[in-house]
PDB file of C-alpha atoms in Angstrom:
ATOM      1  CA  UNK I 614      97.277  64.996  65.827  1.00 58.00           C
ATOM      2  CA  UNK I 615      93.879  66.645  64.732  1.00 59.00           C
ATOM      3  CA  UNK I 616      91.280  66.814  67.373  1.00 57.00           C
ATOM      4  CA  UNK I 617      88.022  64.555  67.379  1.00 66.00           C
ATOM      5  CA  UNK I 618      89.623  61.767  65.899  1.00 73.00           C
ATOM      6  CA  UNK I 619      87.737  59.585  68.225  1.00 69.00           C
ATOM      7  CA  UNK I 620      84.462  60.818  66.730  1.00 74.00           C
ATOM      8  CA  UNK I 621      85.216  59.487  63.272  1.00 81.00           C
ATOM      9  CA  UNK I 622      83.268  56.387  62.270  1.00 80.00           C
ATOM     10  CA  UNK I 623      85.068  53.080  62.606  1.00 80.00           C
ATOM     11  CA  UNK I 624      83.629  51.778  59.475  1.00 82.00           C
ATOM     12  CA  UNK I 625      83.151  54.101  56.297  1.00 86.00           C
ATOM     13  CA  UNK I 626      84.845  57.530  55.480  1.00 90.00           C
ATOM     14  CA  UNK I 627      83.305  60.894  56.158  1.00 91.00           C
ATOM     15  CA  UNK I 628      83.076  63.702  53.187  1.00 89.00           C
ATOM     16  CA  UNK I 629      85.486  65.841  54.846  1.00 90.00           C
ATOM     17  CA  UNK I 630      88.061  64.074  56.897  1.00 91.00           C
ATOM     18  CA  UNK I 631      90.277  66.173  59.272  1.00 91.00           C
ATOM     19  CA  UNK I 632      93.461  67.550  57.661  1.00 90.00           C
ATOM     20  CA  UNK I 633      96.778  65.546  58.496  1.00 93.00           C
ATOM     21  CA  UNK I 634     100.331  66.123  57.760  1.00 95.00           C
ATOM     22  CA  UNK I 635     102.176  62.891  56.765  1.00 97.00           C
ATOM     23  CA  UNK I 636     104.904  62.169  59.077  1.00 97.00           C
ATOM     24  CA  UNK I 637     107.996  59.910  58.592  1.00 97.00           C
ATOM     25  CA  UNK I 638     106.428  57.056  60.697  1.00 98.00           C
ATOM     26  CA  UNK I 639     103.341  57.399  58.321  1.00 98.00           C
ATOM     27  CA  UNK I 640     105.478  56.849  55.397  1.00 98.00           C
ATOM     28  CA  UNK I 641     107.404  53.881  57.197  1.00 98.00           C
ATOM     29  CA  UNK I 642     103.754  52.366  57.742  1.00 98.00           C
ATOM     30  CA  UNK I 643     102.760  52.707  54.239  1.00 98.00           C
ATOM     31  CA  UNK I 644     106.247  51.226  53.189  1.00 98.00           C
ATOM     32  CA  UNK I 645     105.671  48.384  55.522  1.00 98.00           C
ATOM     33  CA  UNK I 646     102.330  47.397  54.548  1.00 98.00           C
ATOM     34  CA  UNK I 647     103.588  47.191  50.944  1.00 97.00           C
ATOM     35  CA  UNK I 648     106.702  45.300  51.901  1.00 95.00           C
ATOM     36  CA  UNK I 649     104.719  42.546  53.934  1.00 96.00           C
ATOM     37  CA  UNK I 650     103.007  41.618  50.666  1.00 95.00           C
ATOM     38  CA  UNK I 651     100.435  44.446  50.773  1.00 97.00           C
ATOM     39  CA  UNK I 652      98.675  43.530  53.866  1.00 98.00           C
ATOM     40  CA  UNK I 653      99.255  43.778  57.846  1.00 98.00           C
ATOM     41  CA  UNK I 654      97.038  43.495  60.657  1.00 98.00           C
ATOM     42  CA  UNK I 655      96.615  45.979  63.384  1.00 98.00           C
ATOM     43  CA  UNK I 656      98.551  44.084  65.788  1.00 98.00           C
ATOM     44  CA  UNK I 657     101.292  43.843  63.515  1.00 98.00           C
ATOM     45  CA  UNK I 658     101.306  47.664  62.924  1.00 98.00           C
ATOM     46  CA  UNK I 659     101.163  48.556  66.346  1.00 98.00           C
ATOM     47  CA  UNK I 660     104.121  46.100  67.056  1.00 96.00           C
ATOM     48  CA  UNK I 661     106.310  47.706  64.431  1.00 97.00           C
ATOM     49  CA  UNK I 662     105.388  51.276  64.913  1.00 98.00           C
ATOM     50  CA  UNK I 663     103.616  52.256  68.266  1.00 97.00           C
ATOM     51  CA  UNK I 664     104.085  51.872  71.817  1.00 94.00           C
ATOM     52  CA  UNK I 665     100.228  51.930  72.857  1.00 90.00           C
ATOM     53  CA  UNK I 666      97.023  50.788  71.565  1.00 94.00           C
ATOM     54  CA  UNK I 667      95.208  53.862  71.405  1.00 93.00           C
ATOM     55  CA  UNK I 668      97.656  55.841  69.722  1.00 94.00           C
ATOM     56  CA  UNK I 669      97.778  53.232  66.883  1.00 96.00           C
ATOM     57  CA  UNK I 670      93.916  53.199  66.408  1.00 94.00           C
ATOM     58  CA  UNK I 671      93.937  56.957  66.217  1.00 94.00           C
ATOM     59  CA  UNK I 672      96.776  57.328  63.457  1.00 96.00           C
ATOM     60  CA  UNK I 673      95.347  54.510  61.692  1.00 96.00           C
ATOM     61  CA  UNK I 674      92.044  55.823  61.351  1.00 95.00           C
ATOM     62  CA  UNK I 675      93.455  59.261  60.385  1.00 95.00           C
ATOM     63  CA  UNK I 676      95.389  57.364  57.725  1.00 97.00           C
ATOM     64  CA  UNK I 677      92.217  55.707  56.390  1.00 97.00           C
ATOM     65  CA  UNK I 678      90.069  58.568  56.285  1.00 96.00           C
ATOM     66  CA  UNK I 679      92.747  60.563  54.264  1.00 96.00           C
ATOM     67  CA  UNK I 680      92.710  57.387  51.756  1.00 96.00           C
ATOM     68  CA  UNK I 681      96.358  56.246  52.402  1.00 98.00           C
ATOM     69  CA  UNK I 682      95.254  53.125  53.593  1.00 98.00           C
ATOM     70  CA  UNK I 683      92.047  51.042  53.293  1.00 97.00           C
ATOM     71  CA  UNK I 684      90.425  48.548  55.732  1.00 97.00           C
ATOM     72  CA  UNK I 685      87.499  45.746  55.622  1.00 96.00           C
ATOM     73  CA  UNK I 686      83.901  47.058  55.841  1.00 94.00           C
ATOM     74  CA  UNK I 687      81.571  45.936  58.706  1.00 93.00           C
ATOM     75  CA  UNK I 688      80.810  42.700  56.747  1.00 94.00           C
ATOM     76  CA  UNK I 689      84.091  41.850  55.738  1.00 95.00           C
ATOM     77  CA  UNK I 690      85.490  42.402  59.264  1.00 95.00           C
ATOM     78  CA  UNK I 691      83.109  39.823  60.776  1.00 94.00           C
ATOM     79  CA  UNK I 692      85.164  37.117  58.825  1.00 93.00           C
ATOM     80  CA  UNK I 693      88.381  38.187  59.919  1.00 95.00           C
ATOM     81  CA  UNK I 694      90.516  37.497  63.033  1.00 92.00           C
ATOM     82  CA  UNK I 695      91.240  41.120  63.645  1.00 95.00           C
ATOM     83  CA  UNK I 696      91.382  44.313  61.648  1.00 97.00           C
ATOM     84  CA  UNK I 697      93.634  44.474  58.632  1.00 98.00           C
ATOM     85  CA  UNK I 698      94.894  47.144  56.569  1.00 98.00           C
ATOM     86  CA  UNK I 699      96.241  47.478  52.844  1.00 98.00           C
ATOM     87  CA  UNK I 700      97.385  50.601  50.667  1.00 98.00           C
ATOM     88  CA  UNK I 701      94.794  52.658  49.092  1.00 98.00           C
ATOM     89  CA  UNK I 702      95.847  54.636  45.905  1.00 97.00           C
ATOM     90  CA  UNK I 703      96.979  57.715  47.712  1.00 98.00           C
ATOM     91  CA  UNK I 704      99.123  55.567  49.928  1.00 98.00           C
ATOM     92  CA  UNK I 705     100.542  53.552  46.934  1.00 98.00           C
ATOM     93  CA  UNK I 706     101.428  56.951  45.234  1.00 98.00           C
ATOM     94  CA  UNK I 707     103.631  57.662  48.336  1.00 98.00           C
ATOM     95  CA  UNK I 708     105.286  54.363  48.094  1.00 98.00           C
ATOM     96  CA  UNK I 709     105.920  54.622  44.566  1.00 98.00           C
ATOM     97  CA  UNK I 710     107.433  58.069  44.944  1.00 98.00           C
ATOM     98  CA  UNK I 711     109.669  56.927  47.691  1.00 97.00           C
ATOM     99  CA  UNK I 712     111.080  54.381  45.418  1.00 97.00           C
ATOM    100  CA  UNK I 713     111.432  56.942  42.365  1.00 97.00           C
ATOM    101  CA  UNK I 714     108.948  54.862  40.006  1.00 97.00           C
ATOM    102  CA  UNK I 715     105.418  55.403  38.646  1.00 96.00           C
ATOM    103  CA  UNK I 716     102.579  53.951  40.287  1.00 96.00           C
ATOM    104  CA  UNK I 717     101.917  51.594  37.454  1.00 94.00           C
ATOM    105  CA  UNK I 718     105.129  49.902  38.260  1.00 95.00           C
ATOM    106  CA  UNK I 719     104.632  49.524  41.691  1.00 95.00           C
ATOM    107  CA  UNK I 720     102.711  46.180  41.697  1.00 90.00           C
ATOM    108  CA  UNK I 721     100.877  47.089  44.914  1.00 93.00           C
ATOM    109  CA  UNK I 722      97.903  44.956  46.160  1.00 93.00           C
ATOM    110  CA  UNK I 723      94.587  46.843  45.659  1.00 95.00           C
ATOM    111  CA  UNK I 724      92.493  44.415  47.896  1.00 94.00           C
ATOM    112  CA  UNK I 725      93.472  41.468  50.138  1.00 95.00           C
ATOM    113  CA  UNK I 726      92.997  37.884  48.936  1.00 92.00           C
ATOM    114  CA  UNK I 727      90.194  37.303  51.225  1.00 94.00           C
ATOM    115  CA  UNK I 728      90.226  33.523  51.021  1.00 92.00           C
ATOM    116  CA  UNK I 729      93.715  33.480  52.502  1.00 93.00           C
ATOM    117  CA  UNK I 730      93.763  36.582  54.853  1.00 96.00           C
ATOM    118  CA  UNK I 731      94.841  34.434  57.923  1.00 95.00           C
ATOM    119  CA  UNK I 732      97.272  32.613  55.963  1.00 95.00           C
ATOM    120  CA  UNK I 733      99.071  35.994  54.849  1.00 96.00           C
ATOM    121  CA  UNK I 734      99.011  37.363  58.252  1.00 97.00           C
ATOM    122  CA  UNK I 735     100.708  33.982  59.445  1.00 97.00           C
ATOM    123  CA  UNK I 736     103.609  34.364  56.850  1.00 97.00           C
ATOM    124  CA  UNK I 737     103.868  38.143  58.218  1.00 97.00           C
ATOM    125  CA  UNK I 738     104.275  36.815  61.705  1.00 97.00           C
ATOM    126  CA  UNK I 739     107.019  34.432  60.655  1.00 98.00           C
ATOM    127  CA  UNK I 740     108.621  37.146  58.993  1.00 97.00           C
ATOM    128  CA  UNK I 741     108.452  39.536  61.886  1.00 97.00           C
ATOM    129  CA  UNK I 742     109.813  36.764  64.246  1.00 98.00           C
ATOM    130  CA  UNK I 743     112.472  36.218  61.852  1.00 97.00           C
ATOM    131  CA  UNK I 744     113.515  39.884  61.742  1.00 96.00           C
ATOM    132  CA  UNK I 745     113.514  40.435  65.379  1.00 97.00           C
ATOM    133  CA  UNK I 746     115.861  37.337  65.839  1.00 97.00           C
ATOM    134  CA  UNK I 747     118.035  38.893  63.394  1.00 97.00           C
ATOM    135  CA  UNK I 748     118.463  41.921  65.341  1.00 96.00           C
ATOM    136  CA  UNK I 749     119.322  39.922  68.413  1.00 96.00           C
ATOM    137  CA  UNK I 750     121.989  37.813  66.243  1.00 95.00           C
ATOM    138  CA  UNK I 751     123.723  40.554  63.983  1.00 94.00           C
ATOM    139  CA  UNK I 752     126.335  37.986  62.921  1.00 94.00           C
ATOM    140  CA  UNK I 753     123.472  36.549  60.814  1.00 96.00           C
ATOM    141  CA  UNK I 754     122.012  38.945  58.128  1.00 96.00           C
ATOM    142  CA  UNK I 755     118.833  38.741  55.817  1.00 96.00           C
ATOM    143  CA  UNK I 756     120.240  39.227  52.063  1.00 93.00           C
ATOM    144  CA  UNK I 757     117.013  39.081  50.656  1.00 93.00           C
ATOM    145  CA  UNK I 758     113.181  38.328  50.844  1.00 96.00           C
ATOM    146  CA  UNK I 759     110.772  37.573  47.822  1.00 96.00           C
ATOM    147  CA  UNK I 760     107.023  37.657  48.967  1.00 95.00           C
ATOM    148  CA  UNK I 761     104.478  34.833  47.583  1.00 95.00           C
ATOM    149  CA  UNK I 762     102.806  37.434  45.421  1.00 93.00           C
ATOM    150  CA  UNK I 763     105.870  37.537  43.050  1.00 94.00           C
ATOM    151  CA  UNK I 764     105.592  33.638  42.574  1.00 96.00           C
ATOM    152  CA  UNK I 765     102.094  34.191  41.815  1.00 94.00           C
ATOM    153  CA  UNK I 766     102.742  36.843  39.078  1.00 92.00           C
ATOM    154  CA  UNK I 767     105.748  34.725  37.689  1.00 94.00           C
ATOM    155  CA  UNK I 768     105.484  30.977  38.708  1.00 95.00           C
ATOM    156  CA  UNK I 769     108.056  28.363  37.725  1.00 97.00           C
ATOM    157  CA  UNK I 770     106.458  25.327  36.294  1.00 97.00           C
ATOM    158  CA  UNK I 771     108.172  21.885  36.925  1.00 96.00           C
ATOM    159  CA  UNK I 772     107.699  18.398  36.114  1.00 96.00           C
ATOM    160  CA  UNK I 773     108.429  15.560  38.564  1.00 95.00           C
ATOM    161  CA  UNK I 774     107.662  11.789  38.942  1.00 93.00           C
ATOM    162  CA  UNK I 775     105.110  10.096  41.119  1.00 94.00           C
ATOM    163  CA  UNK I 776     104.083   6.432  41.069  1.00 91.00           C
ATOM    164  CA  UNK I 777     105.526   5.929  37.418  1.00 90.00           C
ATOM    165  CA  UNK I 778     103.406   9.168  36.379  1.00 94.00           C
ATOM    166  CA  UNK I 779     105.025  12.603  35.238  1.00 96.00           C
ATOM    167  CA  UNK I 780     103.394  15.441  36.892  1.00 96.00           C
ATOM    168  CA  UNK I 781     103.318  19.081  36.381  1.00 96.00           C
ATOM    169  CA  UNK I 782     102.897  21.877  38.751  1.00 96.00           C
ATOM    170  CA  UNK I 783     103.544  25.467  39.501  1.00 97.00           C
ATOM    171  CA  UNK I 784     105.934  26.093  42.602  1.00 97.00           C
ATOM    172  CA  UNK I 785     104.604  28.975  44.667  1.00 97.00           C
ATOM    173  CA  UNK I 786     106.335  28.953  48.128  1.00 97.00           C
ATOM    174  CA  UNK I 787     105.051  31.353  50.725  1.00 97.00           C
ATOM    175  CA  UNK I 788     108.061  33.245  50.403  1.00 97.00           C
ATOM    176  CA  UNK I 789     111.949  33.087  49.726  1.00 98.00           C
ATOM    177  CA  UNK I 790     114.655  34.509  51.761  1.00 97.00           C
ATOM    178  CA  UNK I 791     118.545  34.048  51.966  1.00 96.00           C
ATOM    179  CA  UNK I 792     120.425  34.387  55.285  1.00 96.00           C
ATOM    180  CA  UNK I 793     124.144  35.189  55.341  1.00 95.00           C
ATOM    181  CA  UNK I 794     126.505  33.592  58.140  1.00 92.00           C
ATOM    182  CA  UNK I 795     130.048  33.133  58.163  1.00 86.00           C
ATOM    183  CA  UNK I 796     130.430  33.786  54.492  1.00 85.00           C
ATOM    184  CA  UNK I 797     127.868  31.304  53.624  1.00 89.00           C
ATOM    185  CA  UNK I 798     124.697  32.294  51.953  1.00 92.00           C
ATOM    186  CA  UNK I 799     121.574  29.858  52.803  1.00 93.00           C
ATOM    187  CA  UNK I 800     118.531  29.898  50.774  1.00 96.00           C
ATOM    188  CA  UNK I 801     115.053  29.035  52.167  1.00 97.00           C
ATOM    189  CA  UNK I 802     111.776  28.617  50.707  1.00 98.00           C
ATOM    190  CA  UNK I 803     108.541  28.909  53.259  1.00 98.00           C
ATOM    191  CA  UNK I 804     105.755  26.719  53.438  1.00 97.00           C
ATOM    192  CA  UNK I 805     103.087  27.878  55.788  1.00 97.00           C
ATOM    193  CA  UNK I 806     100.605  25.137  56.777  1.00 95.00           C
ATOM    194  CA  UNK I 807      97.473  25.923  58.631  1.00 90.00           C
ATOM    195  CA  UNK I 808      95.642  23.001  58.265  1.00 87.00           C
ATOM    196  CA  UNK I 809      94.830  20.687  61.387  1.00 75.00           C
ATOM    197  CA  UNK I 810      94.071  17.326  59.589  1.00 75.00           C
ATOM    198  CA  UNK I 811      96.832  15.055  58.116  1.00 79.00           C
ATOM    199  CA  UNK I 812      97.391  15.525  54.463  1.00 82.00           C
ATOM    200  CA  UNK I 813      97.962  12.198  52.694  1.00 84.00           C
ATOM    201  CA  UNK I 814      98.748  14.214  49.509  1.00 90.00           C
ATOM    202  CA  UNK I 815     101.731  16.261  51.238  1.00 93.00           C
ATOM    203  CA  UNK I 816     104.337  13.977  49.520  1.00 94.00           C
ATOM    204  CA  UNK I 817     102.814  14.174  46.126  1.00 94.00           C
ATOM    205  CA  UNK I 818     101.805  17.997  46.181  1.00 94.00           C
ATOM    206  CA  UNK I 819     104.782  19.519  48.057  1.00 95.00           C
ATOM    207  CA  UNK I 820     107.689  17.363  48.999  1.00 96.00           C
ATOM    208  CA  UNK I 821     108.404  15.694  45.612  1.00 96.00           C
ATOM    209  CA  UNK I 822     107.589  18.982  43.434  1.00 97.00           C
ATOM    210  CA  UNK I 823     109.750  20.684  46.130  1.00 97.00           C
ATOM    211  CA  UNK I 824     112.676  18.566  45.950  1.00 96.00           C
ATOM    212  CA  UNK I 825     112.684  18.517  42.046  1.00 96.00           C
ATOM    213  CA  UNK I 826     112.415  22.505  41.940  1.00 97.00           C
ATOM    214  CA  UNK I 827     115.784  22.728  43.698  1.00 96.00           C
ATOM    215  CA  UNK I 828     117.372  20.896  40.819  1.00 94.00           C
ATOM    216  CA  UNK I 829     115.981  22.521  38.022  1.00 96.00           C
ATOM    217  CA  UNK I 830     117.732  25.170  35.830  1.00 95.00           C
ATOM    218  CA  UNK I 831     114.633  27.598  36.605  1.00 96.00           C
ATOM    219  CA  UNK I 832     115.427  27.525  40.075  1.00 96.00           C
ATOM    220  CA  UNK I 833     119.067  28.295  39.199  1.00 96.00           C
ATOM    221  CA  UNK I 834     118.146  30.998  36.756  1.00 95.00           C
ATOM    222  CA  UNK I 835     115.698  32.625  39.477  1.00 96.00           C
ATOM    223  CA  UNK I 836     118.049  32.605  42.593  1.00 94.00           C
ATOM    224  CA  UNK I 837     121.474  32.151  41.107  1.00 91.00           C
ATOM    225  CA  UNK I 838     122.284  28.935  42.626  1.00 90.00           C
ATOM    226  CA  UNK I 839     120.870  25.233  43.126  1.00 87.00           C
ATOM    227  CA  UNK I 840     121.170  24.985  46.798  1.00 92.00           C
ATOM    228  CA  UNK I 841     118.283  25.549  49.314  1.00 95.00           C
ATOM    229  CA  UNK I 842     115.895  24.326  51.816  1.00 96.00           C
ATOM    230  CA  UNK I 843     112.189  24.106  52.513  1.00 98.00           C
ATOM    231  CA  UNK I 844     110.993  25.459  55.868  1.00 98.00           C
ATOM    232  CA  UNK I 845     107.468  24.160  56.795  1.00 98.00           C
ATOM    233  CA  UNK I 846     105.795  25.220  59.853  1.00 98.00           C
ATOM    234  CA  UNK I 847     102.457  23.521  60.937  1.00 97.00           C
ATOM    235  CA  UNK I 848      99.811  23.421  63.580  1.00 95.00           C
ATOM    236  CA  UNK I 849     100.748  20.359  65.699  1.00 94.00           C
ATOM    237  CA  UNK I 850     102.983  17.402  66.476  1.00 94.00           C
ATOM    238  CA  UNK I 851     100.638  14.944  65.181  1.00 94.00           C
ATOM    239  CA  UNK I 852     100.699  16.571  61.891  1.00 94.00           C
ATOM    240  CA  UNK I 853     104.391  17.388  61.677  1.00 95.00           C
ATOM    241  CA  UNK I 854     104.986  13.666  62.306  1.00 94.00           C
ATOM    242  CA  UNK I 855     102.788  12.735  59.271  1.00 94.00           C
ATOM    243  CA  UNK I 856     104.746  15.307  57.434  1.00 95.00           C
ATOM    244  CA  UNK I 857     108.002  13.954  58.501  1.00 95.00           C
ATOM    245  CA  UNK I 858     107.221  10.238  57.923  1.00 94.00           C
ATOM    246  CA  UNK I 859     106.288  11.477  54.154  1.00 95.00           C
ATOM    247  CA  UNK I 860     109.630  13.319  53.891  1.00 96.00           C
ATOM    248  CA  UNK I 861     111.618  10.023  54.995  1.00 94.00           C
ATOM    249  CA  UNK I 862     109.719   8.161  52.216  1.00 93.00           C
ATOM    250  CA  UNK I 863     111.046  10.654  49.917  1.00 94.00           C
ATOM    251  CA  UNK I 864     114.651  10.609  51.277  1.00 93.00           C
ATOM    252  CA  UNK I 865     114.565  14.322  51.548  1.00 91.00           C
ATOM    253  CA  UNK I 866     117.629  14.319  53.809  1.00 87.00           C
ATOM    254  CA  UNK I 867     118.320  18.062  54.594  1.00 91.00           C
ATOM    255  CA  UNK I 868     116.151  19.523  52.035  1.00 96.00           C
ATOM    256  CA  UNK I 869     113.087  19.807  54.194  1.00 97.00           C
ATOM    257  CA  UNK I 870     112.999  21.400  57.860  1.00 97.00           C
ATOM    258  CA  UNK I 871     109.881  21.135  60.034  1.00 98.00           C
ATOM    259  CA  UNK I 872     108.473  22.680  62.960  1.00 98.00           C
ATOM    260  CA  UNK I 873     105.298  23.804  64.807  1.00 97.00           C
ATOM    261  CA  UNK I 874     103.777  27.587  65.377  1.00 97.00           C
ATOM    262  CA  UNK I 875     104.329  26.701  69.206  1.00 97.00           C
ATOM    263  CA  UNK I 876     108.063  26.109  68.897  1.00 97.00           C
ATOM    264  CA  UNK I 877     108.677  29.283  66.965  1.00 97.00           C
ATOM    265  CA  UNK I 878     109.947  32.540  68.923  1.00 97.00           C
ATOM    266  CA  UNK I 879     112.500  35.240  68.464  1.00 97.00           C
ATOM    267  CA  UNK I 880     114.798  33.216  70.814  1.00 97.00           C
ATOM    268  CA  UNK I 881     114.326  30.066  69.068  1.00 98.00           C
ATOM    269  CA  UNK I 882     113.613  30.529  65.363  1.00 98.00           C
ATOM    270  CA  UNK I 883     117.749  30.627  64.377  1.00 97.00           C
ATOM    271  CA  UNK I 884     119.784  28.842  66.702  1.00 96.00           C
ATOM    272  CA  UNK I 885     117.799  26.579  68.996  1.00 97.00           C
ATOM    273  CA  UNK I 886     117.107  23.045  67.982  1.00 97.00           C
ATOM    274  CA  UNK I 887     113.452  23.192  67.056  1.00 98.00           C
ATOM    275  CA  UNK I 888     113.563  21.905  63.497  1.00 98.00           C
ATOM    276  CA  UNK I 889     113.036  18.344  62.434  1.00 97.00           C
ATOM    277  CA  UNK I 890     114.739  16.716  59.507  1.00 96.00           C
ATOM    278  CA  UNK I 891     113.869  13.427  57.805  1.00 94.00           C
ATOM    279  CA  UNK I 892     117.629  12.271  57.905  1.00 93.00           C
ATOM    280  CA  UNK I 893     118.057  12.924  61.739  1.00 93.00           C
ATOM    281  CA  UNK I 894     116.342  11.614  64.960  1.00 92.00           C
ATOM    282  CA  UNK I 895     117.527  14.713  66.959  1.00 95.00           C
ATOM    283  CA  UNK I 896     116.152  18.226  66.711  1.00 96.00           C
ATOM    284  CA  UNK I 897     118.322  20.758  64.950  1.00 96.00           C
ATOM    285  CA  UNK I 898     118.631  24.500  64.929  1.00 96.00           C
ATOM    286  CA  UNK I 899     117.837  26.448  61.669  1.00 95.00           C
ATOM    287  CA  UNK I 900     121.610  27.786  61.332  1.00 92.00           C
ATOM    288  CA  UNK I 901     124.437  25.475  62.818  1.00 78.00           C
ATOM    289  CA  UNK I 902     127.030  27.379  64.536  1.00 61.00           C
ATOM    290  CA  UNK I 903     129.872  25.601  62.261  1.00 58.00           C
ATOM    291  CA  UNK I 904     128.148  26.564  58.899  1.00 50.00           C
TER     292      UNK I 904
END
């Protein structure tokens, strides 16, 4: 690594950055930022690629100064829980080259959605927890992951009934993924809820359209099947109970699974009974051993 990296400014770029050679780990970092819907936090990158904080800081600073990645300026950083990174054009060009496509086809995020950075990082945390759990449970495999940005770009619009009214809504889950277990393919749509107050509109805005979506031709056309489950991760037990009551009103049966951030871990996410369903009084695992 070039000398005097520590003397580079934390914010803003120098005119003549230290020369660097892009390593395999560097390209993996760039690919990961793109794969995780265009944004990763410092702690997430450190967890994935580095054993120490100082080493991560030095390398990310070098990638930033050489315009492979970008990060907030000092005013933007004040509004964020921690430092975040996204691809700069040079880094996007590397990822596009690795995929064998021109940059214009990459669909890379050129700037974070500032209003929901914390939400996007929470989605990443869920994915990281899931991926680590799959490593520990090789009998279960991840078949695919579709990020939220794909649904923003190409949403499915559905109609559904509520109190004798017909409503229309774009369905934009926080992610879609499919797990394979014992020859079964189980499809999940993710809902990351970060609010701390009860939402009396959850039935109208999430549950009813979510249930309707699973029965539509649009869902089948997109995912090749009409089976699926919604996973809802929320902030605490009180809010979870409120959501569960609304799910029971809608008779969601096994279509919605609820849990809290506090209950999620690498050990628990797949096989431990941390999930609640409207049709059962007991907690259930995400994957049943007899599935």
